[in-house]
Short mmCIF file of C-alpha atoms and ligand atoms in Angstrom, two decimals:
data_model
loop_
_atom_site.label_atom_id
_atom_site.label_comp_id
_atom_site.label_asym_id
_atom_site.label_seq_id
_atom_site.Cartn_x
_atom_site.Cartn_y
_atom_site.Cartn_z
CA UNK I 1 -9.31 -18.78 11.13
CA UNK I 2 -9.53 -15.78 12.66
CA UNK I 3 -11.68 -12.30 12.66
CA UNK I 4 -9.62 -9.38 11.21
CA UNK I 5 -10.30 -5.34 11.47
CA UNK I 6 -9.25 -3.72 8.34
CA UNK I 7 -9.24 0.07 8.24
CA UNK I 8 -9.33 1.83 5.11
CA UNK I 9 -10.61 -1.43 3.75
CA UNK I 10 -12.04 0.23 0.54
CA UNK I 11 -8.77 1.41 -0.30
CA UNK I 12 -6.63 0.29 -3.28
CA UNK I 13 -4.61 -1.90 -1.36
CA UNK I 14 -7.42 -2.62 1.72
CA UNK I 15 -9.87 -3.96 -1.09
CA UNK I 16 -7.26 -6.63 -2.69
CA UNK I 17 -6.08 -7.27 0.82
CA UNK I 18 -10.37 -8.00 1.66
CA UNK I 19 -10.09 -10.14 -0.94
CA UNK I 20 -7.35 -12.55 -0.28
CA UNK I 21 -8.34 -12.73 3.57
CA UNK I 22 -11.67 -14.41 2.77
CA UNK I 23 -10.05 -16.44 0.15
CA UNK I 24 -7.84 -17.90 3.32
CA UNK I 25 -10.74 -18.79 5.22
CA UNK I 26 -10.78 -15.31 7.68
CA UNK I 27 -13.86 -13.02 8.74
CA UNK I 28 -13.61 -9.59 7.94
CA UNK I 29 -15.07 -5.88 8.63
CA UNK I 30 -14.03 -2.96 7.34
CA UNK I 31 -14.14 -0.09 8.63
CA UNK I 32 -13.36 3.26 5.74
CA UNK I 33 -14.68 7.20 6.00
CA UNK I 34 -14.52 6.98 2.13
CA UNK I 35 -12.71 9.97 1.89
CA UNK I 36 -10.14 8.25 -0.77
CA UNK I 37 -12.52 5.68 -1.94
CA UNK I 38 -15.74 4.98 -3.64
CA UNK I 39 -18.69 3.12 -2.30
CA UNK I 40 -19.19 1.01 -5.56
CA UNK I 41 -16.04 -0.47 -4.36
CA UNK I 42 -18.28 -2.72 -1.44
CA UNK I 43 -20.66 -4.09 -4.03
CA UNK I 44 -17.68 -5.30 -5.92
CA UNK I 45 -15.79 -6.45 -3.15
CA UNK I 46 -19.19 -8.73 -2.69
CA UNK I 47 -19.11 -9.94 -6.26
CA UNK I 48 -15.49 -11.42 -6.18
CA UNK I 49 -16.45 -13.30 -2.36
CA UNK I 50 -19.91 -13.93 -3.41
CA UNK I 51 -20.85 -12.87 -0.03
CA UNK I 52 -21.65 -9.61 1.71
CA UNK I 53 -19.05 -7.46 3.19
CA UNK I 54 -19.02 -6.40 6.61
CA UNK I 55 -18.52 -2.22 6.82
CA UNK I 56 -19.06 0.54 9.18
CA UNK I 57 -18.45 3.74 7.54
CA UNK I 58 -16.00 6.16 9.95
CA UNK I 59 -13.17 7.79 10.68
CA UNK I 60 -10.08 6.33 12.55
CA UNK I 61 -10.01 9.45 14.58
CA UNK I 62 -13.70 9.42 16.03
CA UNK I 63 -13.34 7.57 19.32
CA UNK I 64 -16.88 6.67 19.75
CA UNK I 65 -17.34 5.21 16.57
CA UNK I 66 -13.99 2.75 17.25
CA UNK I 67 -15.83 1.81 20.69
CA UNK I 68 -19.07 0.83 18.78
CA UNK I 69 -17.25 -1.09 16.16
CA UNK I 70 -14.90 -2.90 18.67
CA UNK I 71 -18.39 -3.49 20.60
CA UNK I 72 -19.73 -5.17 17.62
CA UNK I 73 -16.84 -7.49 17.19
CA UNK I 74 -14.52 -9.88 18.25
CA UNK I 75 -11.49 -9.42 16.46
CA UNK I 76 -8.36 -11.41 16.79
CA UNK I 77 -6.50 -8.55 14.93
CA UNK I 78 -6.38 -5.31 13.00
CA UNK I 79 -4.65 -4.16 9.51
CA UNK I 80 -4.07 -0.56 9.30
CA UNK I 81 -4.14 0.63 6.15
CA UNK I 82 -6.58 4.01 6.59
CA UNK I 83 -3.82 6.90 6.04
CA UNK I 84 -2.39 9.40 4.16
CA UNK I 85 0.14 8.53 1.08
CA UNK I 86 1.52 10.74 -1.01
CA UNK I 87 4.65 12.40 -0.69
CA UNK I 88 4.40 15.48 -2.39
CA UNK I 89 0.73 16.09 -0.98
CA UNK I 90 2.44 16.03 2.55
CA UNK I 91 4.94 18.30 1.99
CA UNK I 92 2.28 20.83 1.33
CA UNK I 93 -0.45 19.68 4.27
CA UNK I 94 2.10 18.22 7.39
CA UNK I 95 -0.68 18.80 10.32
CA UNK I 96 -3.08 16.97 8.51
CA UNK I 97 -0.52 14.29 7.88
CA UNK I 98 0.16 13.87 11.01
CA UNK I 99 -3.39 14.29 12.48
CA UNK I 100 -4.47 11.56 10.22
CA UNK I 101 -1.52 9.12 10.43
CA UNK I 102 -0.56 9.53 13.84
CA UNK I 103 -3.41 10.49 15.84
CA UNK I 104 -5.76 8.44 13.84
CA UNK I 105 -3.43 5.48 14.25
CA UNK I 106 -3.01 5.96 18.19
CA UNK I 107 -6.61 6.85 18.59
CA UNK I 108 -7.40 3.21 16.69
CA UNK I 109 -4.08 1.31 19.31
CA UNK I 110 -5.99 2.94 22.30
CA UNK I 111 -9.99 1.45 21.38
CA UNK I 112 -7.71 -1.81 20.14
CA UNK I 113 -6.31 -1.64 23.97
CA UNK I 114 -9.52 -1.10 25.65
CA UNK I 115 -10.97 -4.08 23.75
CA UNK I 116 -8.17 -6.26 24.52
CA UNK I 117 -7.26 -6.83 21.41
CA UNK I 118 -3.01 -6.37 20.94
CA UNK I 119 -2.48 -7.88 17.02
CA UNK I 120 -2.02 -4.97 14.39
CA UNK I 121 -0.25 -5.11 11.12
CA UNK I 122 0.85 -1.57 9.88
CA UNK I 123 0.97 -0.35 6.54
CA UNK I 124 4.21 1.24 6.15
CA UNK I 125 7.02 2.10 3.28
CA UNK I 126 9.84 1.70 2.14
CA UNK I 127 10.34 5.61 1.90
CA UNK I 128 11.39 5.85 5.69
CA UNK I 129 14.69 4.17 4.89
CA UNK I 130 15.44 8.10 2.82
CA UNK I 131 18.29 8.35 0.64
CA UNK I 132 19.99 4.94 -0.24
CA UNK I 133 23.50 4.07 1.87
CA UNK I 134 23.39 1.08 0.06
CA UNK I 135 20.96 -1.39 -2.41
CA UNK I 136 18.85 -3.55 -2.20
CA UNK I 137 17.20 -1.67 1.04
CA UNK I 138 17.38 -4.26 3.91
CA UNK I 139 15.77 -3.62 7.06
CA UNK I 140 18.36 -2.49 9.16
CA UNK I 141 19.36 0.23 6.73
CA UNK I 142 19.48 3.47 8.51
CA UNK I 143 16.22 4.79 9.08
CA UNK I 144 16.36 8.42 7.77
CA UNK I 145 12.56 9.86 6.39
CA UNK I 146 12.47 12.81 4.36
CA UNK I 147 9.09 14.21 3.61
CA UNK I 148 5.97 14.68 6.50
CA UNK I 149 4.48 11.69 5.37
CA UNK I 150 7.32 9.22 5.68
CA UNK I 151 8.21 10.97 9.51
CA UNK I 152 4.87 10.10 10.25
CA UNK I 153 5.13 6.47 9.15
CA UNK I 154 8.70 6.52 11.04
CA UNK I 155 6.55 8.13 14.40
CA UNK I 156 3.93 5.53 13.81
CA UNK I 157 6.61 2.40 13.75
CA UNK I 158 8.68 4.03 17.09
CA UNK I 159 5.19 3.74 19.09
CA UNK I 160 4.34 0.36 17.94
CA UNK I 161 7.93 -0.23 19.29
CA UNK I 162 7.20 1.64 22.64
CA UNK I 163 4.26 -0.25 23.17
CA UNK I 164 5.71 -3.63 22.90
CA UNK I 165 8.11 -2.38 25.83
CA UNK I 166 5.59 -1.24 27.76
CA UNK I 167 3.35 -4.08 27.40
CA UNK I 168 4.18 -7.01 25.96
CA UNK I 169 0.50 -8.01 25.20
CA UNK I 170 1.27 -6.72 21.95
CA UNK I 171 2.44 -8.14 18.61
CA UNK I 172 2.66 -6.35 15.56
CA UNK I 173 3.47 -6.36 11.56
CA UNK I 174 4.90 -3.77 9.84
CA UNK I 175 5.16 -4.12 6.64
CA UNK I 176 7.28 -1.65 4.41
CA UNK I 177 6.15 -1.21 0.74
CA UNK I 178 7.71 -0.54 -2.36
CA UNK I 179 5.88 0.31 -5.57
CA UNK I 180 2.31 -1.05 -5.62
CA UNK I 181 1.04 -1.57 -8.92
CA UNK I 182 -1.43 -3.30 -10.70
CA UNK I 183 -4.90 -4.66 -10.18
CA UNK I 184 -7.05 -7.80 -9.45
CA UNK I 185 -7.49 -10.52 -12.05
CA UNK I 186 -11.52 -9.85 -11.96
CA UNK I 187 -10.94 -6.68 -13.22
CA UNK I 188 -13.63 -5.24 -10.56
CA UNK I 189 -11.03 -3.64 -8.29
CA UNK I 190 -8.13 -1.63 -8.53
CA UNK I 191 -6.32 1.63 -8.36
CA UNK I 192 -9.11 4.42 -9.18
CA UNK I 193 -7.50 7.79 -7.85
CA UNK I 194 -9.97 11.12 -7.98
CA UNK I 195 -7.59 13.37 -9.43
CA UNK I 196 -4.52 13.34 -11.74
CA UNK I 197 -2.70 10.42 -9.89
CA UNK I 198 1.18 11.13 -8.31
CA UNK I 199 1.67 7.46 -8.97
CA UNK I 200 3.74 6.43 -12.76
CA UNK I 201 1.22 3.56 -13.48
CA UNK I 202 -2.32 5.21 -12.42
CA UNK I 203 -0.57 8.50 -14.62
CA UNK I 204 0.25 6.13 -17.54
CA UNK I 205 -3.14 4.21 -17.19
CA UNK I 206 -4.96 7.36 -17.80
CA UNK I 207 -2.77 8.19 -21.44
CA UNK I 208 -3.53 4.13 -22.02
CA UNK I 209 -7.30 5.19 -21.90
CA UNK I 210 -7.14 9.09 -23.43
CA UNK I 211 -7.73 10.68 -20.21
CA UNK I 212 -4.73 12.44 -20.26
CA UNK I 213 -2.69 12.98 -23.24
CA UNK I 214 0.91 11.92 -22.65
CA UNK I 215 3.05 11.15 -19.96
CA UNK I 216 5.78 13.55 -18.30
CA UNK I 217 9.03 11.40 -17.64
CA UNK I 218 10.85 13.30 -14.28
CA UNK I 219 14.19 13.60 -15.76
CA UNK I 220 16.13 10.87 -17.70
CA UNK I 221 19.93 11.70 -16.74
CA UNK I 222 19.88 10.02 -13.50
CA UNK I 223 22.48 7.34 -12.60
CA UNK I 224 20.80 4.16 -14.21
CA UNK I 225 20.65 2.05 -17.59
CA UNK I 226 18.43 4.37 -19.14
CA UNK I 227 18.93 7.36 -17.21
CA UNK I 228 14.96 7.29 -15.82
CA UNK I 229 14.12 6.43 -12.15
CA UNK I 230 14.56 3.12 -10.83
CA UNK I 231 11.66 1.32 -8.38
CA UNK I 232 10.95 -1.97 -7.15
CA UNK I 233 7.48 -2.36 -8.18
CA UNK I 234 5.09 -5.42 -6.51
CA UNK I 235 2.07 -6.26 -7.06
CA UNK I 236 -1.29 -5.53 -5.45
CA UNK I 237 -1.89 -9.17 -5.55
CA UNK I 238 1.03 -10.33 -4.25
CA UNK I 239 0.91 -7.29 -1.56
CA UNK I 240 -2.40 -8.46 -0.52
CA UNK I 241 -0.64 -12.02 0.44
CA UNK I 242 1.83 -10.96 1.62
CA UNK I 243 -0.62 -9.01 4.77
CA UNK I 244 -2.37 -12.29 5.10
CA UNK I 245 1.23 -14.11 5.63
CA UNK I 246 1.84 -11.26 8.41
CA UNK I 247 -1.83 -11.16 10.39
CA UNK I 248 -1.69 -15.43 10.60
CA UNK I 249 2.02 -15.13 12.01
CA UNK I 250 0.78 -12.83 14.85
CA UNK I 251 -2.46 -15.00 15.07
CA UNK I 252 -0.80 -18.88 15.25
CA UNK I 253 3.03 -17.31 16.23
CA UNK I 254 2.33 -14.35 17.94
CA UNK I 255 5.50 -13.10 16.35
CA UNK I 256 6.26 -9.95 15.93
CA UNK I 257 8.08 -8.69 12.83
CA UNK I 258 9.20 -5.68 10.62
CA UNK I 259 9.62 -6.55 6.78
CA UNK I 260 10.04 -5.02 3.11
CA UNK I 261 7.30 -6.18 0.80
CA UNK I 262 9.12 -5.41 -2.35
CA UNK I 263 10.58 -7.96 -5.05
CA UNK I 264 13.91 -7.58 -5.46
CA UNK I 265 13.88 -6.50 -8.88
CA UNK I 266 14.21 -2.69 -10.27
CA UNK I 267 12.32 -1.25 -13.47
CA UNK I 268 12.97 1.99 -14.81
CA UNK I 269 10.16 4.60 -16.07
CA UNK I 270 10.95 3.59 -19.60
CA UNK I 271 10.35 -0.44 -18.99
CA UNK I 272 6.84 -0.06 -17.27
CA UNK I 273 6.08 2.47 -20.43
CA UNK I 274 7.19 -0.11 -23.03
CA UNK I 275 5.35 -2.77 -20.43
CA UNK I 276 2.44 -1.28 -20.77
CA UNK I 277 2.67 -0.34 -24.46
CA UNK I 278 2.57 -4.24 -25.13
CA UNK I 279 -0.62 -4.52 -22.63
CA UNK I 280 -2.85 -1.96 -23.93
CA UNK I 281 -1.32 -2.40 -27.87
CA UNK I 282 -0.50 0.95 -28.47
CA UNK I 283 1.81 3.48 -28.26
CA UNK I 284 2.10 6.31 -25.53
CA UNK I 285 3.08 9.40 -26.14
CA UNK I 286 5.59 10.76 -23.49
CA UNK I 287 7.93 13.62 -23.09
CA UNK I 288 10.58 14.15 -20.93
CA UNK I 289 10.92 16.39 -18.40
CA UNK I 290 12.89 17.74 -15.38
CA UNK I 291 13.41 15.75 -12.54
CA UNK I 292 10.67 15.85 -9.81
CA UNK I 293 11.84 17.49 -6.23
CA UNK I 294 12.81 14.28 -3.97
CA UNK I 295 13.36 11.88 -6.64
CA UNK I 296 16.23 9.58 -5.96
CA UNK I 297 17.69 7.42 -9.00
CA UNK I 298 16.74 4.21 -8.08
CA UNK I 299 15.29 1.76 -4.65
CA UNK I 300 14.26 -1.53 -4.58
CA UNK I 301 14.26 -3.71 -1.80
CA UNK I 302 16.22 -7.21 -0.22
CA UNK I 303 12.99 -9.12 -0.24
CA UNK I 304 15.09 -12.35 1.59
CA UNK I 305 14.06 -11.34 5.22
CA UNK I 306 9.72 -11.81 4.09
CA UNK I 307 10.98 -14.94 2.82
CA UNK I 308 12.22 -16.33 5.54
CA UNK I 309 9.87 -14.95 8.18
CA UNK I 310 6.68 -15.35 6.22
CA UNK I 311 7.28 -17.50 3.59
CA UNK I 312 6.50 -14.33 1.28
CA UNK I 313 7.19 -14.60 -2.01
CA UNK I 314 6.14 -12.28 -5.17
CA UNK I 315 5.16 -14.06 -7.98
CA UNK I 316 3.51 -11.62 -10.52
CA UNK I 317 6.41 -9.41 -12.96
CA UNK I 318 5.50 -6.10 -14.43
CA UNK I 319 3.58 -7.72 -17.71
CA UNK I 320 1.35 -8.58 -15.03
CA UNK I 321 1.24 -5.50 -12.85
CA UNK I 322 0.22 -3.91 -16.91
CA UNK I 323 -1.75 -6.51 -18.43
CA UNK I 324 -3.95 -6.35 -14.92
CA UNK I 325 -4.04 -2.56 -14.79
CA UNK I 326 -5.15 -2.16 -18.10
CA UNK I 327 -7.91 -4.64 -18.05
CA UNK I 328 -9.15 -2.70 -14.98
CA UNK I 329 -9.10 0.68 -16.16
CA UNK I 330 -10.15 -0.29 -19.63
CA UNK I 331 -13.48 -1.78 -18.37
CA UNK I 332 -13.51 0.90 -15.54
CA UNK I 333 -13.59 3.58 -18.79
CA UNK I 334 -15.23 1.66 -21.20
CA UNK I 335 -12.46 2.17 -23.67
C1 LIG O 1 8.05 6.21 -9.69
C2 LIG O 1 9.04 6.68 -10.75
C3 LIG O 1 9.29 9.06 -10.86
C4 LIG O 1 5.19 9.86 -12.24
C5 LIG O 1 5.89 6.97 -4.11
C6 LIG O 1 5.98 7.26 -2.64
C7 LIG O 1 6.08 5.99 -1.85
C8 LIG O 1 4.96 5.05 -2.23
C9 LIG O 1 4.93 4.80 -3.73
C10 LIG O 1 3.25 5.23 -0.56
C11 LIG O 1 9.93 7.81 -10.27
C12 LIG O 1 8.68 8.52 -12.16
C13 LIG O 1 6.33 9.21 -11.82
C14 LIG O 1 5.20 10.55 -13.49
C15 LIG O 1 7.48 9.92 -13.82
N1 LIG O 1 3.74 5.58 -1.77
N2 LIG O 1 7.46 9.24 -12.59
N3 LIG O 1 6.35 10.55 -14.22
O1 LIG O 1 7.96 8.29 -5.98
O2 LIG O 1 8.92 5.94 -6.15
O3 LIG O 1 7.08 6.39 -4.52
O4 LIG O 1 4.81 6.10 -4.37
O5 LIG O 1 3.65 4.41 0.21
O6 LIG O 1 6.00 6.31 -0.49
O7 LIG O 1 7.18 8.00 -2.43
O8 LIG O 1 6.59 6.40 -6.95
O9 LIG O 1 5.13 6.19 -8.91
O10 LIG O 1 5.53 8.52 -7.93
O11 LIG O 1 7.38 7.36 -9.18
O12 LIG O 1 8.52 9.92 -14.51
O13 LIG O 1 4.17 11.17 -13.93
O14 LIG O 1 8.30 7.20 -11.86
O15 LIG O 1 10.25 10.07 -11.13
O16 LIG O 1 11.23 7.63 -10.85
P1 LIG O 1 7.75 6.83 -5.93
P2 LIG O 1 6.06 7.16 -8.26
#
């Protein structure tokens, strides 16, 4: 087993991924400024392991506190997850996009270099394949990133690829997602945004508990069965896996690799709102709206190459992505 590096490890999808790397048997620090996290998260993360968690609290982009961590440890590898992520967020903010995606990410390669340590998984998305040419999104589609914070996932994957040519000391995951969703069986952890969320399940998981009163659907006259936006949502769980799959093939094959993490399978707006209807027992109230700026009708991904390569498969469906989600933000609200 190995000793893994996860930044932004108190993150939505850094906590489940905590979790499933000590279920496999692996070490692991984290490393999070807590800037898009909360610190009740740790003691939780401690509950589920029943054991203490490892954490330094600090930013990607402060050199000095990389060299202490890296000073601390021996890692055999690093999972990037501590970023930016939403769209709309960077159309309005680029610099600090790119500040915190970029630079943070090349400041962490260069401490990773000086502490001869070359293994990194990268959390990346399906959004820098831009406007469909053709479903389901394979790998190879044409690369073609729209908004400031897909370019700087796109910049971010061209220097992992730049490295590798320049020294071949390094091997490297990244891993492109598609609709995260959902939360852990224990109900501890999940997806706890600080503001109104971007995201259609945290938005519909706040009218499940009466936080906000109704969701907005973004248009339903686009090209698909029921005319509402199309997405290939996986979940956390299964996402989670799917990272320890990736960090033990660059541990035991030292093989590097650049895959969807999606399932294959596209829900509309109006099946995750029925979905969740049937988790939480009630109805929603929605209305519809107009489309949001940048929406395309429908993505989901050709999950066949993760198969292959890692042996990744996801095995949860959207009841559980709802059933999940609601049992975490129902005892998260005490509703
Ligand atoms: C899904 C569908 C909306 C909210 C984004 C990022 C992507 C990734 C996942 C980081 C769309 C509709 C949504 C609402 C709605 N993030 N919707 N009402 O836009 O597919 O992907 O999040 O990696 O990079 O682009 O996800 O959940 O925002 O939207 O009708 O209040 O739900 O129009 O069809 P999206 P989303």
């Amino acid at each position: 087993m190995g000793k893994i590096l996860l930044t932004g490890g108190a993150g939505y999808i850094g906590s489940h991924t905590y979790v499933e790397l000590k279920a496999a048997g692996h070490e692991v620090v984290i490393i999070d400024n807590f800037s898009n996290a909360r610190k009740d998260v740790i003691d939780r993360l401690a509950q589920i392991t029943d054991s203490p968690v490892l954490v330094h609290e600090g930013d990607v982009l402060d050199k000095a506190f990389l060299a202490t961590v890296f000073a601390s440890h021996d890692f055999d590898a690093v999972i990037h997850f501590a970023a930016k992520k939403a769209v709309g967020e960077s159309v309005e903010k680029p610099l600090e996009y790119f500040e915190t995606n970029c630079t943070g990410f090349s400041t962490l390669l260069m401490a990773m270099k000086e502490a001869g340590v070359f293994r990194v998984v990268f959390s990346s998305t399906a959004t820098v394949y831009g406007e469909p040419l053709s479903l389901p999104y394979t790998e190879d589609h044409r690369i073609a990133p729209v908004s400031p914070y897909a370019q700087s996932k796109v910049t971010c994957e061209t220097l992992l690829k730049h490295l590798k040519e320049a020294d071949d000391r390094w091997t490297y995951g990244v891993l492109r997602y598609f609709n995260p969703a959902g939360a852990h069986d224990s109900a501890l952890i999940g997806e706890d945004p600080n503001d109104i969320p971007n995201n259609l399940m945290p938005y519909i998981a706040k009218v499940a508990t009466g936080e906000l009163p109704q969701l907005t659907v973004f248009g339903d006259d686009y090209n698909t069965p029921d005319g509402t936006g199309v997405r290939d949502y996986i979940h956390v769980v299964d996402l989670a896996q799917g990272h320890v799959q990736s960090v033990d093939k660059l541990i035991y094959d030292n093989s590097t690799h650049i895959l969807n993490l999606g399932t294959g399978t596209g829900y509309s707006v109006f099946d995750m709102l029925r979905a969740y209807e049937k988790a939480c027992q009630k109805p929603l109230a929605y209305t519809v709206g107009p489309r949001r700026a940048g929406d395309i009708d429908c993505f989901y991904a050709d999950p066949a190459s993760a198969r292959e390569i890692l042996g990744f498969e996801a095995r949860r469906g959207l009841d559980d992505m709802c059933r999940t989600s609601w049992n975490w933000v129902s005892r998260l609200r005490n509703v």
